[in-house]
mmCIF file of C-alpha atoms in Angstrom:
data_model
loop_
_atom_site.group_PDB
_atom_site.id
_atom_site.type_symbol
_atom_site.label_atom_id
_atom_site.label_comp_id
_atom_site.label_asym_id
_atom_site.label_seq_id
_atom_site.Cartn_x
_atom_site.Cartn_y
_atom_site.Cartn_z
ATOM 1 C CA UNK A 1 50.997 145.825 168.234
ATOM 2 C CA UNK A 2 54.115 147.586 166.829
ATOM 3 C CA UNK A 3 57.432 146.807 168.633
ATOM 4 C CA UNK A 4 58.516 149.281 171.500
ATOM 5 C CA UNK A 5 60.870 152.023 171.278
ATOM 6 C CA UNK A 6 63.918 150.995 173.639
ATOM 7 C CA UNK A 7 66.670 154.067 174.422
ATOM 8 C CA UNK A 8 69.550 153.284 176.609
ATOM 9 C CA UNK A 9 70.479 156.216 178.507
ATOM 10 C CA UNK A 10 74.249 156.717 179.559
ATOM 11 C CA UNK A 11 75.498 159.709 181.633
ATOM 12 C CA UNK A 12 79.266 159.803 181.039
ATOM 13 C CA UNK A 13 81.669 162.086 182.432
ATOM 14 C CA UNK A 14 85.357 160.708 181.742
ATOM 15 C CA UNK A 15 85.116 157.155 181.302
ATOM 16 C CA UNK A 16 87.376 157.004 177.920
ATOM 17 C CA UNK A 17 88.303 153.344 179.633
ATOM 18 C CA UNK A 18 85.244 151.936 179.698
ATOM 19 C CA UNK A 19 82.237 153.531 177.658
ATOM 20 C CA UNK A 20 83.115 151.056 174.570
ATOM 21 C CA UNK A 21 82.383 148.100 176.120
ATOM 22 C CA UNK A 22 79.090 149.415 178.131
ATOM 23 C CA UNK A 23 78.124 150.112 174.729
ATOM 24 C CA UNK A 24 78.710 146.803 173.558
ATOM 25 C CA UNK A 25 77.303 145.253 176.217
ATOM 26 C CA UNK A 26 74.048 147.239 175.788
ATOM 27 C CA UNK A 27 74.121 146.356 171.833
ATOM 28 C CA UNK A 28 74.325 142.825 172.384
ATOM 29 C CA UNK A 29 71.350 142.572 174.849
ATOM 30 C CA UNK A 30 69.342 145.178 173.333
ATOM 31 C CA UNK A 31 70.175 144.948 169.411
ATOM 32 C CA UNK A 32 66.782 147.198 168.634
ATOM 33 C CA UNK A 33 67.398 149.706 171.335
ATOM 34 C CA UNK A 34 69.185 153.137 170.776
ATOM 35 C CA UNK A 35 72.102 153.890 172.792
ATOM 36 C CA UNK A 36 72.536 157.309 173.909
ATOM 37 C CA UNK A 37 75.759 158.672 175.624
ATOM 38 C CA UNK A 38 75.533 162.176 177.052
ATOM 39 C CA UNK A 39 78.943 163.832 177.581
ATOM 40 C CA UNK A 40 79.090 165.833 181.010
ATOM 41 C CA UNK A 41 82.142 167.760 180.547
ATOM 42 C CA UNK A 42 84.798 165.180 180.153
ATOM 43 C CA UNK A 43 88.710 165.865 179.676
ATOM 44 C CA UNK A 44 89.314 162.782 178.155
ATOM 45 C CA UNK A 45 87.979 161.101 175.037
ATOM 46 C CA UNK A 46 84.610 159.406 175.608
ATOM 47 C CA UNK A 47 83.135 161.328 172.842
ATOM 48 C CA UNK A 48 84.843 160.201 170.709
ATOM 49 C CA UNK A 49 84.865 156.855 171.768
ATOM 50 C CA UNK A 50 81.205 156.532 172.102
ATOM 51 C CA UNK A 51 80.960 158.168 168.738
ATOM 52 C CA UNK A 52 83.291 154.961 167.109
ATOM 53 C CA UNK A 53 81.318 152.365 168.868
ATOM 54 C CA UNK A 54 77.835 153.492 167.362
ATOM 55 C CA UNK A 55 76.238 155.478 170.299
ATOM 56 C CA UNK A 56 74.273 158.803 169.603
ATOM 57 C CA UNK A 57 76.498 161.146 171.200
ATOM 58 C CA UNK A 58 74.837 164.449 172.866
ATOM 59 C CA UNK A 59 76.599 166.554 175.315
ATOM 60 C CA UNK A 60 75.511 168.598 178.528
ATOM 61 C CA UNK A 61 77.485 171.720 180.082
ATOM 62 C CA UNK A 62 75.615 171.901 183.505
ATOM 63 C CA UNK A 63 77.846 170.056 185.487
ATOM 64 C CA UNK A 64 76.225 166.902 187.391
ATOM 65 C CA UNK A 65 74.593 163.924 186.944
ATOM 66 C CA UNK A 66 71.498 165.467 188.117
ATOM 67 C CA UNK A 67 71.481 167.778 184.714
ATOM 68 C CA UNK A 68 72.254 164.931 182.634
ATOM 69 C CA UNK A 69 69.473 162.994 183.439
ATOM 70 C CA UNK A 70 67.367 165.955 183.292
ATOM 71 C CA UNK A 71 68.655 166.650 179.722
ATOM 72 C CA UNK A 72 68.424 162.998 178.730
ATOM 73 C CA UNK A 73 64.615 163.236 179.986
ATOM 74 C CA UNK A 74 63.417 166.241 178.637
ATOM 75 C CA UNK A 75 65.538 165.267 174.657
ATOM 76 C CA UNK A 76 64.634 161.768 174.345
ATOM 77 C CA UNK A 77 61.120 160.669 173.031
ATOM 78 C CA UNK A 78 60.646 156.495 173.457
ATOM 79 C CA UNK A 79 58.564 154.071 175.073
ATOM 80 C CA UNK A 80 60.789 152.559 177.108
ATOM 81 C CA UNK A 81 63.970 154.569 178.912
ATOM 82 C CA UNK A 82 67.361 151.893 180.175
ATOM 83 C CA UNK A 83 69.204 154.293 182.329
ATOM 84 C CA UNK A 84 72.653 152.805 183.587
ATOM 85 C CA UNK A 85 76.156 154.431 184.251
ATOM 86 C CA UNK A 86 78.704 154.261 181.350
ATOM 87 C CA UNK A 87 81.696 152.494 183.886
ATOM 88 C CA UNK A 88 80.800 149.101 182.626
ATOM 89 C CA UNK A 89 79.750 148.163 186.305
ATOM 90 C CA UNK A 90 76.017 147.070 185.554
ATOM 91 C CA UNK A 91 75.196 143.989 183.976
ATOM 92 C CA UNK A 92 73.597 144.975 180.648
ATOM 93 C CA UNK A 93 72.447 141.349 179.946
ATOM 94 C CA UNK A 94 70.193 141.793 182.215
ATOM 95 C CA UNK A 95 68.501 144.579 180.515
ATOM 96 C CA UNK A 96 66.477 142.717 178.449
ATOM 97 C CA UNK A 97 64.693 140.797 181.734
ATOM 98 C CA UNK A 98 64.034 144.067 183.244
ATOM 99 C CA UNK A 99 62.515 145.563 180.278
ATOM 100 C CA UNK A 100 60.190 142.282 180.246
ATOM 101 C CA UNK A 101 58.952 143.401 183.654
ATOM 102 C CA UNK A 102 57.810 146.724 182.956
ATOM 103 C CA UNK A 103 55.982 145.615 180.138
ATOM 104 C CA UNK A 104 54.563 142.236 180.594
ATOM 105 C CA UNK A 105 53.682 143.707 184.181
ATOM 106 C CA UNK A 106 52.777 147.152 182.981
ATOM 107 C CA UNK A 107 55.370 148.673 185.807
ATOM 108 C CA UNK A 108 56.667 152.792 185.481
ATOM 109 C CA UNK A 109 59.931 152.103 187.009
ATOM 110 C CA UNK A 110 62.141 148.936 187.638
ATOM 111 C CA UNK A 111 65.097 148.726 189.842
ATOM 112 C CA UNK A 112 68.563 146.533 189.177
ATOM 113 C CA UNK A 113 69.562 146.357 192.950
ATOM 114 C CA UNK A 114 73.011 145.295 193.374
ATOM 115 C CA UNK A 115 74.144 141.965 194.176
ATOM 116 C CA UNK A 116 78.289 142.479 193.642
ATOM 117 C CA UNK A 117 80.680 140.273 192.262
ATOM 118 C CA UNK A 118 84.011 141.405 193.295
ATOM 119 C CA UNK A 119 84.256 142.870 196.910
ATOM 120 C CA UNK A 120 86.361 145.883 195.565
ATOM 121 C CA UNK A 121 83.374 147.330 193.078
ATOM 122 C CA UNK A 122 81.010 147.848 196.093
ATOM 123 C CA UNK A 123 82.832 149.131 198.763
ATOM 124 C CA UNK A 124 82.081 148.433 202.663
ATOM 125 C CA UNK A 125 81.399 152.052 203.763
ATOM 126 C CA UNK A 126 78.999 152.587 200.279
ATOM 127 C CA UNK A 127 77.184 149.393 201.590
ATOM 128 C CA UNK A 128 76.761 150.509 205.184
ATOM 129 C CA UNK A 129 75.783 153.945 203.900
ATOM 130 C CA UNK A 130 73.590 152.611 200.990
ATOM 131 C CA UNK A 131 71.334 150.623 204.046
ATOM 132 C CA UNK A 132 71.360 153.431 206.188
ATOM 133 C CA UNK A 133 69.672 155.947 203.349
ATOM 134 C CA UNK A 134 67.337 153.139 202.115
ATOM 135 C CA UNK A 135 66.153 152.341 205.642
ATOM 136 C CA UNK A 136 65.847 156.078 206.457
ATOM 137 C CA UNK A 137 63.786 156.316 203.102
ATOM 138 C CA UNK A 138 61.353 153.316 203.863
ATOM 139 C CA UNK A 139 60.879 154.755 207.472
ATOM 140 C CA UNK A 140 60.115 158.711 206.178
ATOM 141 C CA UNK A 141 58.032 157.475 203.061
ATOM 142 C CA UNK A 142 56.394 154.168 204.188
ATOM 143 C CA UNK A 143 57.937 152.151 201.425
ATOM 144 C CA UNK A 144 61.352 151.440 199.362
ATOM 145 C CA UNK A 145 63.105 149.446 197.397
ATOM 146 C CA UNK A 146 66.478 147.625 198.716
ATOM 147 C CA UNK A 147 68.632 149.712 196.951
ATOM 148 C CA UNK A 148 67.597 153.298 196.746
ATOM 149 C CA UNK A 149 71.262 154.803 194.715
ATOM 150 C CA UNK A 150 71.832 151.875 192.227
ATOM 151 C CA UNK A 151 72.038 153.902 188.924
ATOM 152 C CA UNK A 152 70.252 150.922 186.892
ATOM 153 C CA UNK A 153 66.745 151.671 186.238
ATOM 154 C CA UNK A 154 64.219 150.746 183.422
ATOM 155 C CA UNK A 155 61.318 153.530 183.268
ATOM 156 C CA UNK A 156 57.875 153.734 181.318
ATOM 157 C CA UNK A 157 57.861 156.819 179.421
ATOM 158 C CA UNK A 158 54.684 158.137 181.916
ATOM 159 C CA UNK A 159 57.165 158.258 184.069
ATOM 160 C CA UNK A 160 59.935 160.138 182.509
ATOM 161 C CA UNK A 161 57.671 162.559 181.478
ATOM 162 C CA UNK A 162 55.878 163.533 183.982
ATOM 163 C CA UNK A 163 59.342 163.494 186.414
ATOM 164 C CA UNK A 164 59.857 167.264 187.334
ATOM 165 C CA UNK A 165 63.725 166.800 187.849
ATOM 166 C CA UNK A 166 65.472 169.234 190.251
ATOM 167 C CA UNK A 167 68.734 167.551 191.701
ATOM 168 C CA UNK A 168 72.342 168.356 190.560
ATOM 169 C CA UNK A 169 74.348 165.481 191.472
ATOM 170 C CA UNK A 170 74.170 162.171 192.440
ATOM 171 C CA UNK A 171 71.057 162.296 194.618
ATOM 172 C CA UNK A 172 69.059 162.138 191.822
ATOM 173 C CA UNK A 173 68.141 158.351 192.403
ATOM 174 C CA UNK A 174 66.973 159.265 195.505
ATOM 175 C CA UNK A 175 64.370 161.805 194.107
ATOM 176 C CA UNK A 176 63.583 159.299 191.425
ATOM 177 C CA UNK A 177 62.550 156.930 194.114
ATOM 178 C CA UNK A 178 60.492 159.442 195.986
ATOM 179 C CA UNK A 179 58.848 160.445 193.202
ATOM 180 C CA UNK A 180 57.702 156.960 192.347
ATOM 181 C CA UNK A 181 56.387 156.195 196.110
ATOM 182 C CA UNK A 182 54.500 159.241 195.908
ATOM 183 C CA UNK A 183 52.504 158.744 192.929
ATOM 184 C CA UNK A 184 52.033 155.417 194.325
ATOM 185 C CA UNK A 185 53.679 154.143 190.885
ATOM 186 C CA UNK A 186 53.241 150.095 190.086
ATOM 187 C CA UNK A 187 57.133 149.754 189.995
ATOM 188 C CA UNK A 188 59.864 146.480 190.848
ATOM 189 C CA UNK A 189 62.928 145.380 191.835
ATOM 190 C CA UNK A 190 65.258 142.863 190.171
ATOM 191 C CA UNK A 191 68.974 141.973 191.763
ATOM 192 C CA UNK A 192 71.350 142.008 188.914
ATOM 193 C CA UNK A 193 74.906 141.684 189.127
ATOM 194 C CA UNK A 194 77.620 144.690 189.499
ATOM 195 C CA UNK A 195 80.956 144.300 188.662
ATOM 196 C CA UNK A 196 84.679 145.994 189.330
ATOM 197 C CA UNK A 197 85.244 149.201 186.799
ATOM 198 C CA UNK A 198 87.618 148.046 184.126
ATOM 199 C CA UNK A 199 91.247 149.269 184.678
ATOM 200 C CA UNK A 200 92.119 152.969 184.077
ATOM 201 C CA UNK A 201 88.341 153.623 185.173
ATOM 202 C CA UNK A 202 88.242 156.024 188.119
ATOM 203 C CA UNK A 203 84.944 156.267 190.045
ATOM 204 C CA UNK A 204 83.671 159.492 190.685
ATOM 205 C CA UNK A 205 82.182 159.201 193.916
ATOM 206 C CA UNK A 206 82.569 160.695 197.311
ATOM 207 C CA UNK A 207 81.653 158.185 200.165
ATOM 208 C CA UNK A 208 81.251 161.299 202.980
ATOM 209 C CA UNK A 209 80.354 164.044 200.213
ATOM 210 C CA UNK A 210 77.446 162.271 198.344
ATOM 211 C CA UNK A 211 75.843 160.763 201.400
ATOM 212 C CA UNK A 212 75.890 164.262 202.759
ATOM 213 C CA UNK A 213 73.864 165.176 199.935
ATOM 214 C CA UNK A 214 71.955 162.219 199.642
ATOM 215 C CA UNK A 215 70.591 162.620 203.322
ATOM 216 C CA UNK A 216 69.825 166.378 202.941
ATOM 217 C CA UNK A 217 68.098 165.661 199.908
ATOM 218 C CA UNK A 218 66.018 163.152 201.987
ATOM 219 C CA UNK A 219 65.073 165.766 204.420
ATOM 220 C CA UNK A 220 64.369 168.354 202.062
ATOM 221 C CA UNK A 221 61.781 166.001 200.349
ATOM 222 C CA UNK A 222 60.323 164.750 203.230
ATOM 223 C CA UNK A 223 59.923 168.598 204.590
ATOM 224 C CA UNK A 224 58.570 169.074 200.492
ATOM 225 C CA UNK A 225 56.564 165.969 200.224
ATOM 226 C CA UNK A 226 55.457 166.075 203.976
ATOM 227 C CA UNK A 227 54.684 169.683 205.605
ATOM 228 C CA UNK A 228 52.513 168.595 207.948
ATOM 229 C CA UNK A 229 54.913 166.013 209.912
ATOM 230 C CA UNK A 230 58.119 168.037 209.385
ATOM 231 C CA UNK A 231 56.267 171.056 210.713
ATOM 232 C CA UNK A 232 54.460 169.526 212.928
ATOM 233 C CA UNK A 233 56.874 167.873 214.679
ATOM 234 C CA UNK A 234 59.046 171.228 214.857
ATOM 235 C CA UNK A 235 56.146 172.956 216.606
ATOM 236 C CA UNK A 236 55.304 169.710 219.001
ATOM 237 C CA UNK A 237 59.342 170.103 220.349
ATOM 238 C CA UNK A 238 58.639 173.680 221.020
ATOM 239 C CA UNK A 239 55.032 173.254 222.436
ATOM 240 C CA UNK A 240 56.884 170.858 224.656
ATOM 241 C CA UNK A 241 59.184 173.161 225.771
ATOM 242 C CA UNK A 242 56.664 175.473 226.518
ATOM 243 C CA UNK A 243 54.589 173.162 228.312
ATOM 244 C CA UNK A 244 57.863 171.813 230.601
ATOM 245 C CA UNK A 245 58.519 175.122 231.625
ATOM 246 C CA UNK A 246 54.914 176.291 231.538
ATOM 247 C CA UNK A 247 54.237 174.093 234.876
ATOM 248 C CA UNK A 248 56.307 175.315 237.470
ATOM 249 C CA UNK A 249 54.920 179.229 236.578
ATOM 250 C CA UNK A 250 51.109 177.423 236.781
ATOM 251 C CA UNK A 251 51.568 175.749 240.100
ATOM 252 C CA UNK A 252 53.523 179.359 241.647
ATOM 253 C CA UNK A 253 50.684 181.000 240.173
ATOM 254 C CA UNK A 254 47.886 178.696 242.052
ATOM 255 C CA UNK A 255 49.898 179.056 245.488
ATOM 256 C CA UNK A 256 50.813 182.762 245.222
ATOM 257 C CA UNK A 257 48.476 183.696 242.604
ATOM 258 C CA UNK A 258 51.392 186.050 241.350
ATOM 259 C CA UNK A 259 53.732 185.334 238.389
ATOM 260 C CA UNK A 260 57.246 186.642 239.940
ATOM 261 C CA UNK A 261 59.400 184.588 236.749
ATOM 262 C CA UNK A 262 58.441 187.236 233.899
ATOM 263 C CA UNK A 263 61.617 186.511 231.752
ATOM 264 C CA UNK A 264 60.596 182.484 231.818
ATOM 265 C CA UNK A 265 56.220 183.687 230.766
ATOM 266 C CA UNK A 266 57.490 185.849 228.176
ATOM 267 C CA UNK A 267 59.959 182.505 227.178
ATOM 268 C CA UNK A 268 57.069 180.601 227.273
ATOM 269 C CA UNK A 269 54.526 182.575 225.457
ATOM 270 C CA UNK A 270 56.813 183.101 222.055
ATOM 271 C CA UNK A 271 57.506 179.180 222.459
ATOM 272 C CA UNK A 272 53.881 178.445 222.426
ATOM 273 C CA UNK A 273 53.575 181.025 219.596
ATOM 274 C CA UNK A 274 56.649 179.394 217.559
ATOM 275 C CA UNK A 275 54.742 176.067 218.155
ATOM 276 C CA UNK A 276 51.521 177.208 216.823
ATOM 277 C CA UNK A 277 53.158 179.040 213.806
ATOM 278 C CA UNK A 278 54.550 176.166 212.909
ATOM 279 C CA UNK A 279 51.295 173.702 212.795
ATOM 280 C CA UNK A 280 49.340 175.832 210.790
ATOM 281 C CA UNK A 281 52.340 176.182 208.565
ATOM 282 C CA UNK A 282 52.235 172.419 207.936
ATOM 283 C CA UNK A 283 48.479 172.643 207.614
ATOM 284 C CA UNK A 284 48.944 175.273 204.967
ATOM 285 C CA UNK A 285 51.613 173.604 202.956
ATOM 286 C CA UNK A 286 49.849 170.206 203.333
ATOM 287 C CA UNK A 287 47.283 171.534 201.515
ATOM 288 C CA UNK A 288 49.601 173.338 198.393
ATOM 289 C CA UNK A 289 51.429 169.821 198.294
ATOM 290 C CA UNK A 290 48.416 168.259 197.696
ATOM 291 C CA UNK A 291 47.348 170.141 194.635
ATOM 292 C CA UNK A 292 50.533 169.982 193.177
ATOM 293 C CA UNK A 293 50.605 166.109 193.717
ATOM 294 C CA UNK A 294 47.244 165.911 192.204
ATOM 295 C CA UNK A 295 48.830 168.078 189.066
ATOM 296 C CA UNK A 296 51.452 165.509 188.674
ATOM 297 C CA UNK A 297 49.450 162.296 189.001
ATOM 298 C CA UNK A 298 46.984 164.635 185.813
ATOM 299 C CA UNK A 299 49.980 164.933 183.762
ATOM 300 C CA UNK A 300 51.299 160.827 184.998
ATOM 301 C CA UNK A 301 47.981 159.876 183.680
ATOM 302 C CA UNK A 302 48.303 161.918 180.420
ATOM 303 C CA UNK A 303 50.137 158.800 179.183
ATOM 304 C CA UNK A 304 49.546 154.855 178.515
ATOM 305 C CA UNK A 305 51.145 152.276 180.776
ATOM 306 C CA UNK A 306 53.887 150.058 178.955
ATOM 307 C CA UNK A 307 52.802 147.272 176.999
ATOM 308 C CA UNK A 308 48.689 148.262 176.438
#
């Protein structure tokens, strides 16, 4: 059984300050792996940087993590994928324990949740925020992990290749996860340590901003991944509504037998008709989503699971 190809993934964009010694760290841990850095537009020099400390060094004009990781996906042919931010903020000695758990375990996708060192690298507000998503997640999907953002991931390569990626930005972990929960991947979770950003790095996230995004991108999966509840709780408000103000016209009607509120029937009938609309339109996309759920578990399958 030959030895497995490892690629470290890094997604840079400005990080002159600190992309040398995530490169190092990554070296150290991983001395047969191939480190990767893909250049998203910097100003500063973390080409060239990479470039002197012995990364591959590949570039991507479509701004946003989102297209890096796409990129990095789509270019990159190995059997197992390290993905981690190039701010020196993830522990890469730990790399080599959660590569050991996809394969020994035969896991597509293994999570380095955050436990953090200094109170300053993980923020209050990113905490609170970071629960609130994850919860949210685990409520809308059944499942999650405790960390749904953290940008440290080890993946099988059935899983990188048969992840259609469509986000821009940062909310790409959160598709990542969805994706895993539902192809009902075998995947983990292993708390690993985050650290502070070495000085002169500046962190590139927006607290309000990327949750924003985060959470729409939630909804819009869950109205993707799950037609029939999204829809079918639209139409149940409105066949509510319709039923509320449905009762005072039937019990007029059985006293008078005369319908003297035409306004509030006419209300009522396009409510009950924007209720129905709605159901079957979750029946109908239930049905699409199923197919092409069935046409990425075909091309999941297409590939081995790590380590046989």
């Amino acid at each position: 059984m030959t030895e497995p190809r490892v690629a470290v993934l890094l997604p840079c964009y400005n990080e002159e300050a600190a992309i040398a010694q995530t490169i190092a760290g990554f070296r150290d841990a991983l001395p047969g792996a191939t480190i990767y850095v893909y250049d998203n537009n910097s100003a500063d020099r973390t080409t060239e940087v990479a470039r002197a400390a012995g990364a591959v060094v590949r570039t991507e004009r479509i701004q946003g993590k989102g297209a890096v990781v796409r990129r990095m996906f789509a270019d990159i042919d190995a059997d197992i994928y390290v993905i981690a931010d190039g701010d020196a903020t993830y522990d890469a000695a730990s790399a080599p324990n959660l590569v050991a758990r996809v394969l020994d375990e035969q896991l597509d996708m293994v999570v380095g949740s955050r436990i953090s060192q200094v109170q300053e690298s993980y923020r209050r507000g990113h905490r609170f925020g970071n629960a609130l998503l994850t919860g949210m997640l685990a409520r809308l999907f059944g499942r999650s992990f405790t960390d749904i953002l953290s940008g440290y991931r080890v993946f099988s390569r059935r899983f990188v290749k048969s992840f259609p990626s469509l986000s821009a930005g940062f909310e790409i972990e959160t598709e990542i996860s969805v994706h895993a929960l539902e192809l009902k991947m075998p995947i983990g979770e292993v708390e690993t340590p985050y650290y502070a950003r070495p000085e002169g790095s500046e962190s590139k996230l927006s607290t309000y901003g990327d949750g924003w995004r985060i959470l729409r991108t939630i909804m819009t999966l869950y109205r993707i991944e799950r037609p029939l509840w999204f829809f079918g709780a639209i139409g149940g408000v409105f066949g509510l509504l319709a039923l509320i103000l449905g009762i005072p016209l039937v019990l007029t009607y059985i006293e008078i037998h005369q319908v003297p509120r035409f306004p509030t029937a006419i209300l009522i009938t396009g409510l009950g008709i924007f209720a129905a609309l709605n159901v079957f339109t979750g029946l109908i996309l239930d049905t699409v989503v199923r197919g092409r759920r069935e046409v990425r578990r075909l091309a999941y399958l297409a590939y081995p699971a790590p380590g046989i």
